[in-house]
Short mmCIF file of N, CA, C and O in Angstrom, two decimals:
data_model
loop_
_atom_site.label_atom_id
_atom_site.label_comp_id
_atom_site.label_asym_id
_atom_site.label_seq_id
_atom_site.Cartn_x
_atom_site.Cartn_y
_atom_site.Cartn_z
N MET A 16 14.65 18.48 33.06
CA MET A 16 14.68 17.85 31.68
C MET A 16 14.13 16.45 31.94
O MET A 16 14.47 15.64 32.83
N LEU A 17 13.24 16.02 31.02
CA LEU A 17 12.67 14.67 31.11
C LEU A 17 13.63 13.65 30.51
O LEU A 17 14.19 13.87 29.46
N SER A 18 13.85 12.58 31.22
CA SER A 18 14.74 11.56 30.68
C SER A 18 13.85 10.54 29.82
O SER A 18 12.72 10.40 30.17
N ALA A 19 14.42 9.95 28.88
CA ALA A 19 13.76 8.98 28.06
C ALA A 19 13.43 7.76 28.82
O ALA A 19 14.11 7.34 29.80
N ASP A 20 12.33 7.09 28.53
CA ASP A 20 12.03 5.70 29.04
C ASP A 20 13.09 4.75 28.64
O ASP A 20 13.78 4.97 27.49
N THR A 21 13.40 3.78 29.37
CA THR A 21 14.28 2.79 29.06
C THR A 21 13.59 1.45 28.94
O THR A 21 12.86 1.05 29.91
N LEU A 22 13.66 0.81 27.79
CA LEU A 22 12.95 -0.40 27.52
C LEU A 22 13.99 -1.60 27.42
O LEU A 22 14.96 -1.42 26.74
N TYR A 23 13.62 -2.68 28.01
CA TYR A 23 14.30 -3.93 27.97
C TYR A 23 13.52 -4.90 27.20
O TYR A 23 12.43 -5.34 27.58
N ILE A 24 14.01 -5.28 25.95
CA ILE A 24 13.14 -6.05 25.06
C ILE A 24 13.95 -7.36 24.76
O ILE A 24 14.96 -7.42 24.25
N GLN A 25 13.27 -8.42 25.20
CA GLN A 25 13.82 -9.81 24.91
C GLN A 25 13.12 -10.40 23.75
O GLN A 25 11.94 -10.46 23.64
N LEU A 26 13.97 -10.85 22.79
CA LEU A 26 13.48 -11.28 21.53
C LEU A 26 13.60 -12.83 21.43
O LEU A 26 14.75 -13.40 21.62
N PHE A 27 12.49 -13.53 21.29
CA PHE A 27 12.46 -14.99 21.08
C PHE A 27 11.90 -15.31 19.70
O PHE A 27 11.36 -14.38 19.06
N ALA A 28 11.97 -16.51 19.27
CA ALA A 28 11.47 -16.89 17.95
C ALA A 28 9.90 -16.74 17.79
O ALA A 28 9.39 -16.36 16.88
N THR A 29 9.27 -16.97 18.92
CA THR A 29 7.86 -16.99 18.93
C THR A 29 7.13 -15.76 19.64
O THR A 29 5.93 -15.55 19.53
N ARG A 30 7.95 -14.95 20.32
CA ARG A 30 7.39 -13.82 21.05
C ARG A 30 8.45 -12.74 21.37
O ARG A 30 9.64 -13.03 21.27
N ILE A 31 7.95 -11.55 21.66
CA ILE A 31 8.82 -10.45 22.09
C ILE A 31 8.32 -10.05 23.43
O ILE A 31 7.11 -9.83 23.58
N VAL A 32 9.21 -9.96 24.36
CA VAL A 32 8.77 -9.50 25.80
C VAL A 32 9.37 -8.15 25.96
O VAL A 32 10.59 -7.92 25.96
N ALA A 33 8.57 -7.16 26.10
CA ALA A 33 9.00 -5.74 26.30
C ALA A 33 8.69 -5.25 27.69
O ALA A 33 7.56 -5.46 28.20
N ARG A 34 9.62 -4.59 28.38
CA ARG A 34 9.38 -4.10 29.68
C ARG A 34 9.95 -2.63 29.76
O ARG A 34 11.06 -2.32 29.33
N ASN A 35 9.14 -1.71 30.27
CA ASN A 35 9.50 -0.38 30.54
C ASN A 35 10.03 -0.28 31.94
O ASN A 35 9.27 -0.58 32.89
N LEU A 36 11.30 0.05 32.04
CA LEU A 36 11.81 -0.04 33.40
C LEU A 36 11.42 1.10 34.30
O LEU A 36 11.41 0.93 35.48
N ARG A 37 11.01 2.18 33.72
CA ARG A 37 10.44 3.29 34.55
C ARG A 37 9.10 2.96 35.18
O ARG A 37 8.85 3.17 36.33
N SER A 38 8.20 2.46 34.30
CA SER A 38 6.82 2.31 34.73
C SER A 38 6.63 0.80 35.29
O SER A 38 5.69 0.58 36.05
N GLY A 39 7.55 -0.09 34.97
CA GLY A 39 7.45 -1.43 35.40
C GLY A 39 6.44 -2.24 34.53
O GLY A 39 6.15 -3.46 34.78
N GLU A 40 5.84 -1.59 33.49
CA GLU A 40 4.90 -2.28 32.68
C GLU A 40 5.57 -3.28 31.72
O GLU A 40 6.61 -2.95 31.13
N SER A 41 4.98 -4.49 31.51
CA SER A 41 5.56 -5.47 30.58
C SER A 41 4.37 -5.91 29.77
O SER A 41 3.27 -6.03 30.11
N GLN A 42 4.77 -6.24 28.53
CA GLN A 42 3.84 -6.76 27.48
C GLN A 42 4.51 -7.84 26.64
O GLN A 42 5.73 -7.76 26.43
N VAL A 43 3.77 -8.85 26.24
CA VAL A 43 4.28 -9.91 25.33
C VAL A 43 3.55 -9.79 23.96
O VAL A 43 2.33 -9.60 23.99
N VAL A 44 4.30 -9.66 22.91
CA VAL A 44 3.77 -9.65 21.59
C VAL A 44 4.14 -10.99 20.97
O VAL A 44 5.39 -11.38 20.90
N GLN A 45 3.10 -11.60 20.42
CA GLN A 45 3.35 -12.92 19.75
C GLN A 45 3.88 -12.65 18.30
O GLN A 45 3.45 -11.60 17.67
N ARG A 46 4.84 -13.41 17.94
CA ARG A 46 5.43 -13.21 16.60
C ARG A 46 4.81 -14.16 15.49
O ARG A 46 4.35 -15.25 15.83
N ASP A 47 4.80 -13.64 14.36
CA ASP A 47 4.34 -14.48 13.22
C ASP A 47 5.39 -15.49 12.95
O ASP A 47 6.52 -15.22 12.97
N PRO A 48 4.99 -16.74 12.67
CA PRO A 48 5.92 -17.82 12.48
C PRO A 48 6.90 -17.48 11.33
O PRO A 48 8.00 -18.05 11.37
N LYS A 49 6.56 -16.68 10.33
CA LYS A 49 7.53 -16.45 9.29
C LYS A 49 8.60 -15.42 9.69
O LYS A 49 9.51 -15.18 8.92
N SER A 50 8.44 -14.84 10.88
CA SER A 50 9.37 -13.79 11.30
C SER A 50 10.74 -14.41 11.56
O SER A 50 11.86 -13.66 11.31
N ALA A 51 10.87 -15.63 12.00
CA ALA A 51 12.15 -16.18 12.42
C ALA A 51 12.34 -17.41 11.55
O ALA A 51 11.46 -17.92 10.91
N SER A 52 13.51 -17.94 11.53
CA SER A 52 13.91 -19.17 10.86
C SER A 52 14.55 -20.08 11.83
O SER A 52 14.88 -19.63 12.90
N PRO A 53 14.89 -21.38 11.50
CA PRO A 53 15.54 -22.23 12.35
C PRO A 53 16.94 -21.66 12.68
O PRO A 53 17.46 -22.05 13.74
N ARG A 54 17.51 -20.75 11.92
CA ARG A 54 18.88 -20.25 12.21
C ARG A 54 18.85 -18.96 12.76
O ARG A 54 19.83 -18.57 13.47
N MET A 55 17.88 -18.10 12.51
CA MET A 55 17.96 -16.66 12.83
C MET A 55 16.60 -16.17 13.47
O MET A 55 15.57 -16.74 13.08
N LEU A 56 16.78 -15.24 14.39
CA LEU A 56 15.57 -14.67 15.03
C LEU A 56 14.82 -13.66 14.08
O LEU A 56 13.63 -13.36 14.19
N VAL A 57 15.52 -13.17 13.19
CA VAL A 57 14.99 -12.28 12.21
C VAL A 57 15.20 -12.76 10.84
O VAL A 57 16.25 -12.57 10.27
N ALA A 58 14.20 -13.45 10.26
CA ALA A 58 14.27 -13.89 8.88
C ALA A 58 13.55 -13.09 7.91
O ALA A 58 13.86 -13.03 6.79
N HIS A 59 12.44 -12.40 8.46
CA HIS A 59 11.61 -11.57 7.55
C HIS A 59 11.60 -10.08 8.21
O HIS A 59 10.90 -9.95 9.27
N PHE A 60 12.43 -9.19 7.65
CA PHE A 60 12.62 -7.93 8.33
C PHE A 60 11.38 -7.17 8.52
O PHE A 60 11.13 -6.54 9.59
N VAL A 61 10.65 -7.04 7.45
CA VAL A 61 9.44 -6.12 7.51
C VAL A 61 8.43 -6.57 8.58
O VAL A 61 7.99 -5.77 9.42
N THR A 62 8.22 -7.90 8.62
CA THR A 62 7.33 -8.48 9.70
C THR A 62 7.90 -8.20 11.04
O THR A 62 7.11 -7.84 11.99
N SER A 63 9.16 -8.54 11.19
CA SER A 63 9.82 -8.32 12.55
C SER A 63 9.79 -6.87 12.93
O SER A 63 9.62 -6.54 14.14
N GLN A 64 9.98 -5.91 11.94
CA GLN A 64 9.81 -4.46 12.26
C GLN A 64 8.52 -4.09 12.84
O GLN A 64 8.37 -3.38 13.81
N LEU A 65 7.44 -4.60 12.19
CA LEU A 65 6.16 -4.34 12.72
C LEU A 65 5.85 -4.92 14.08
O LEU A 65 5.25 -4.23 14.93
N GLU A 66 6.37 -6.09 14.35
CA GLU A 66 6.27 -6.72 15.68
C GLU A 66 7.08 -5.88 16.71
O GLU A 66 6.56 -5.71 17.87
N MET A 67 8.25 -5.42 16.32
CA MET A 67 9.01 -4.61 17.27
C MET A 67 8.29 -3.25 17.57
O MET A 67 8.28 -2.85 18.78
N LYS A 68 7.76 -2.63 16.62
CA LYS A 68 6.99 -1.34 16.76
C LYS A 68 5.82 -1.59 17.73
O LYS A 68 5.62 -0.87 18.66
N GLN A 69 5.11 -2.78 17.52
CA GLN A 69 4.04 -3.04 18.44
C GLN A 69 4.50 -3.24 19.80
O GLN A 69 3.81 -2.78 20.78
N ALA A 70 5.65 -3.97 20.04
CA ALA A 70 6.14 -4.21 21.39
C ALA A 70 6.59 -2.89 22.08
O ALA A 70 6.23 -2.67 23.18
N VAL A 71 7.21 -1.99 21.28
CA VAL A 71 7.62 -0.72 21.91
C VAL A 71 6.45 0.15 22.24
O VAL A 71 6.30 0.69 23.39
N GLN A 72 5.45 0.18 21.36
CA GLN A 72 4.27 1.05 21.58
C GLN A 72 3.48 0.44 22.69
O GLN A 72 2.67 1.27 23.31
N SER A 73 3.59 -0.84 22.97
CA SER A 73 2.81 -1.36 24.07
C SER A 73 3.22 -0.97 25.50
O SER A 73 2.50 -1.13 26.40
N VAL A 74 4.48 -0.58 25.60
CA VAL A 74 4.98 -0.17 26.92
C VAL A 74 5.42 1.22 27.00
O VAL A 74 5.89 1.67 28.02
N HIS A 75 5.46 1.96 25.89
CA HIS A 75 6.01 3.29 25.82
C HIS A 75 4.98 4.24 25.20
O HIS A 75 4.58 4.05 24.05
N ARG A 76 4.66 5.26 25.94
CA ARG A 76 3.68 6.28 25.39
C ARG A 76 4.22 7.71 25.51
O ARG A 76 3.40 8.63 25.29
N GLY A 77 5.48 7.87 25.75
CA GLY A 77 6.08 9.21 25.86
C GLY A 77 6.30 9.79 24.59
O GLY A 77 6.18 9.23 23.50
N LEU A 78 6.64 11.11 24.64
CA LEU A 78 6.83 11.83 23.47
C LEU A 78 8.30 11.67 22.94
O LEU A 78 8.56 11.70 21.70
N ARG A 79 9.22 11.49 23.81
CA ARG A 79 10.63 11.21 23.42
C ARG A 79 10.85 9.77 23.14
O ARG A 79 10.22 8.87 23.68
N GLY A 80 11.66 9.48 22.13
CA GLY A 80 12.01 8.08 21.83
C GLY A 80 12.69 7.51 22.99
O GLY A 80 13.52 8.01 23.60
N PRO A 81 12.39 6.18 23.23
CA PRO A 81 12.93 5.47 24.38
C PRO A 81 14.36 4.98 24.11
O PRO A 81 14.73 4.91 22.95
N HIS A 82 15.10 4.74 25.15
CA HIS A 82 16.33 4.01 25.06
C HIS A 82 15.92 2.54 25.07
O HIS A 82 15.15 2.16 25.92
N VAL A 83 16.55 1.70 24.15
CA VAL A 83 16.07 0.36 23.98
C VAL A 83 17.34 -0.58 24.07
O VAL A 83 18.28 -0.36 23.40
N LEU A 84 17.21 -1.52 24.88
CA LEU A 84 18.11 -2.65 24.88
C LEU A 84 17.46 -3.86 24.31
O LEU A 84 16.51 -4.39 24.86
N LEU A 85 17.98 -4.43 23.23
CA LEU A 85 17.49 -5.59 22.59
C LEU A 85 18.20 -6.82 22.98
O LEU A 85 19.50 -6.75 22.95
N HIS A 86 17.61 -7.84 23.38
CA HIS A 86 18.41 -9.02 23.95
C HIS A 86 17.83 -10.32 23.19
O HIS A 86 16.75 -10.76 23.55
N PRO A 87 18.63 -10.80 22.23
CA PRO A 87 18.16 -12.02 21.58
C PRO A 87 18.37 -13.23 22.61
O PRO A 87 19.50 -13.36 23.14
N MET A 88 17.28 -13.85 22.80
CA MET A 88 17.26 -14.83 23.92
C MET A 88 17.65 -16.30 23.39
O MET A 88 17.82 -17.20 24.20
N GLU A 89 17.60 -16.46 22.06
CA GLU A 89 17.83 -17.83 21.52
C GLU A 89 18.39 -17.69 20.07
O GLU A 89 18.49 -16.55 19.60
N ARG A 90 18.85 -18.82 19.56
CA ARG A 90 19.43 -18.81 18.27
C ARG A 90 20.71 -17.95 18.11
O ARG A 90 20.89 -17.32 17.15
N VAL A 91 21.53 -17.97 19.20
CA VAL A 91 22.73 -17.20 19.16
C VAL A 91 23.90 -18.16 19.36
O VAL A 91 25.05 -17.62 19.62
N GLU A 92 23.67 -19.42 19.21
CA GLU A 92 24.83 -20.39 19.40
C GLU A 92 25.96 -20.05 18.37
O GLU A 92 25.61 -19.70 17.19
N GLY A 93 27.10 -20.11 18.83
CA GLY A 93 28.25 -19.76 17.96
C GLY A 93 28.51 -18.28 17.80
O GLY A 93 29.36 -17.81 17.13
N GLY A 94 27.68 -17.48 18.61
CA GLY A 94 27.87 -16.04 18.55
C GLY A 94 26.92 -15.25 17.61
O GLY A 94 26.15 -15.95 16.81
N VAL A 95 27.04 -14.05 17.67
CA VAL A 95 26.14 -13.19 16.83
C VAL A 95 27.04 -12.35 15.80
O VAL A 95 28.05 -11.85 16.21
N THR A 96 26.73 -12.45 14.56
CA THR A 96 27.44 -11.76 13.57
C THR A 96 27.22 -10.34 13.54
O THR A 96 26.22 -9.80 14.05
N GLN A 97 28.14 -9.57 12.86
CA GLN A 97 28.00 -8.16 12.77
C GLN A 97 26.66 -7.84 12.06
O GLN A 97 25.96 -6.80 12.42
N VAL A 98 26.25 -8.65 11.08
CA VAL A 98 25.07 -8.41 10.31
C VAL A 98 23.85 -8.59 11.31
O VAL A 98 22.94 -7.80 11.31
N GLU A 99 23.84 -9.66 12.13
CA GLU A 99 22.76 -9.78 13.06
C GLU A 99 22.72 -8.65 14.10
O GLU A 99 21.60 -8.18 14.33
N PHE A 100 23.83 -8.14 14.65
CA PHE A 100 23.76 -6.98 15.43
C PHE A 100 23.16 -5.76 14.76
O PHE A 100 22.36 -5.19 15.28
N ARG A 101 23.61 -5.59 13.53
CA ARG A 101 23.05 -4.46 12.67
C ARG A 101 21.52 -4.55 12.43
O ARG A 101 20.78 -3.56 12.63
N VAL A 102 20.98 -5.82 12.26
CA VAL A 102 19.61 -5.92 12.07
C VAL A 102 18.90 -5.60 13.32
O VAL A 102 17.88 -4.87 13.33
N LEU A 103 19.41 -6.00 14.49
CA LEU A 103 18.76 -5.78 15.72
C LEU A 103 18.69 -4.30 16.03
O LEU A 103 17.73 -3.72 16.45
N VAL A 104 19.86 -3.63 15.79
CA VAL A 104 19.91 -2.17 15.95
C VAL A 104 18.91 -1.43 15.12
O VAL A 104 18.19 -0.62 15.51
N GLU A 105 18.87 -1.85 13.81
CA GLU A 105 17.87 -1.28 12.89
C GLU A 105 16.41 -1.51 13.28
O GLU A 105 15.51 -0.61 13.18
N LEU A 106 16.11 -2.71 13.85
CA LEU A 106 14.71 -2.95 14.36
C LEU A 106 14.40 -2.01 15.50
O LEU A 106 13.33 -1.48 15.62
N GLY A 107 15.41 -1.79 16.48
CA GLY A 107 15.23 -0.87 17.55
C GLY A 107 15.00 0.55 17.15
O GLY A 107 14.15 1.20 17.59
N ARG A 108 15.75 0.94 16.19
CA ARG A 108 15.65 2.39 15.64
C ARG A 108 14.33 2.62 14.89
O ARG A 108 13.62 3.55 15.13
N GLY A 109 14.05 1.57 14.18
CA GLY A 109 12.84 1.63 13.40
C GLY A 109 11.52 1.61 14.24
O GLY A 109 10.51 2.02 13.81
N ALA A 110 11.66 1.06 15.45
CA ALA A 110 10.59 1.03 16.35
C ALA A 110 10.46 2.20 17.19
O ALA A 110 9.66 2.35 18.05
N GLY A 111 11.33 3.23 16.96
CA GLY A 111 11.28 4.46 17.61
C GLY A 111 12.34 4.75 18.70
O GLY A 111 12.39 5.76 19.40
N GLY A 112 13.32 3.78 18.84
CA GLY A 112 14.34 4.07 19.76
C GLY A 112 15.24 5.12 19.53
O GLY A 112 15.72 5.23 18.37
N SER A 113 15.45 5.99 20.44
CA SER A 113 16.44 7.14 20.19
C SER A 113 17.90 6.71 20.44
O SER A 113 18.80 7.26 19.80
N ARG A 114 18.01 5.69 21.30
CA ARG A 114 19.33 5.08 21.49
C ARG A 114 19.12 3.61 21.76
O ARG A 114 18.18 3.16 22.42
N VAL A 115 19.85 2.78 20.99
CA VAL A 115 19.69 1.36 20.92
C VAL A 115 20.96 0.58 21.29
O VAL A 115 22.01 0.89 20.66
N GLY A 116 20.79 -0.44 22.07
CA GLY A 116 21.96 -1.30 22.33
C GLY A 116 21.49 -2.77 22.21
O GLY A 116 20.21 -3.06 22.11
N VAL A 117 22.45 -3.62 22.06
CA VAL A 117 22.15 -5.09 21.97
C VAL A 117 22.95 -5.78 23.00
O VAL A 117 24.15 -5.48 23.20
N HIS A 118 22.35 -6.68 23.72
CA HIS A 118 23.01 -7.51 24.73
C HIS A 118 22.86 -9.00 24.46
O HIS A 118 21.77 -9.45 24.15
N VAL A 119 24.02 -9.69 24.42
CA VAL A 119 24.01 -11.11 24.27
C VAL A 119 24.66 -11.77 25.45
O VAL A 119 25.72 -11.39 25.94
N GLY A 120 23.82 -12.57 26.09
CA GLY A 120 24.35 -13.23 27.33
C GLY A 120 23.17 -13.50 28.27
O GLY A 120 22.07 -13.54 27.89
N ALA A 121 23.59 -13.60 29.49
CA ALA A 121 22.52 -13.89 30.56
C ALA A 121 21.52 -12.62 30.70
O ALA A 121 21.95 -11.56 30.42
N PRO A 122 20.36 -12.89 31.07
CA PRO A 122 19.41 -11.80 31.39
C PRO A 122 19.94 -10.82 32.30
O PRO A 122 20.76 -11.21 33.25
N LEU A 123 19.74 -9.58 32.14
CA LEU A 123 20.26 -8.53 32.99
C LEU A 123 19.24 -8.01 34.11
O LEU A 123 18.08 -8.00 33.81
N ALA A 124 19.80 -7.63 35.21
CA ALA A 124 18.92 -6.99 36.21
C ALA A 124 18.64 -5.63 35.63
O ALA A 124 19.33 -4.98 34.86
N ASP A 125 17.45 -5.05 36.06
CA ASP A 125 17.00 -3.83 35.61
C ASP A 125 18.13 -2.66 35.68
O ASP A 125 18.30 -1.81 34.81
N GLU A 126 18.84 -2.71 36.78
CA GLU A 126 19.90 -1.60 37.05
C GLU A 126 20.99 -1.68 36.04
O GLU A 126 21.62 -0.69 35.82
N ALA A 127 21.20 -2.88 35.41
CA ALA A 127 22.31 -3.05 34.43
C ALA A 127 21.98 -2.58 33.00
O ALA A 127 22.82 -2.36 32.21
N VAL A 128 20.69 -2.43 32.76
CA VAL A 128 20.23 -2.23 31.37
C VAL A 128 20.65 -0.83 30.88
O VAL A 128 21.24 -0.76 29.70
N PRO A 129 20.55 0.26 31.55
CA PRO A 129 21.01 1.51 31.10
C PRO A 129 22.50 1.58 30.69
O PRO A 129 22.90 2.12 29.70
N GLN A 130 23.34 0.91 31.48
CA GLN A 130 24.76 0.92 31.28
C GLN A 130 25.06 0.09 30.08
O GLN A 130 25.92 0.42 29.18
N ALA A 131 24.37 -1.02 29.83
CA ALA A 131 24.56 -1.87 28.68
C ALA A 131 24.21 -1.12 27.37
O ALA A 131 24.82 -1.26 26.40
N ILE A 132 23.20 -0.26 27.47
CA ILE A 132 22.79 0.56 26.33
C ILE A 132 23.93 1.63 26.02
O ILE A 132 24.35 1.75 24.89
N ARG A 133 24.37 2.22 27.09
CA ARG A 133 25.52 3.25 26.92
C ARG A 133 26.77 2.55 26.37
O ARG A 133 27.51 3.22 25.59
N ASP A 134 27.12 1.41 26.78
CA ASP A 134 28.34 0.76 26.44
C ASP A 134 28.31 0.13 25.06
O ASP A 134 29.40 -0.19 24.47
N PHE A 135 27.11 -0.08 24.44
CA PHE A 135 27.10 -0.85 23.25
C PHE A 135 27.63 -0.12 22.10
O PHE A 135 27.37 1.07 21.92
N GLN A 136 28.48 -0.75 21.31
CA GLN A 136 28.98 -0.26 20.02
C GLN A 136 28.85 -1.39 19.05
O GLN A 136 29.16 -2.63 19.37
N LEU A 137 28.56 -1.17 17.79
CA LEU A 137 28.48 -2.17 16.76
C LEU A 137 29.91 -2.72 16.62
O LEU A 137 30.81 -2.05 16.54
N PRO A 138 30.03 -4.06 16.55
CA PRO A 138 31.29 -4.71 16.41
C PRO A 138 31.88 -4.38 14.95
O PRO A 138 31.08 -4.17 14.04
#
């Protein structure tokens, strides 16, 4: 049985960094300035969705939807709301993720990403 690719995607206000843990391939997708606001990483959902799809497609070419861990890298001061978690999960699913998790905190080592996806539950 083929296992799905695992993607670790770091979301910044000005770029998305996507890495396929199986292949080691990484790509950076520049974001449109209207995608984020001074308070939130996702201010314009449709534009952000297109950017996320581009990021996923840049490192994943398999037939099965990848497992995706989204990691907001900034604009999380004071915590992440349930609404923000939901937006990030929807971005990952809309970009083709078959299983999506969100991580808030320090960057993860590659070995920790699959477990973070398995453990994630919407608050």
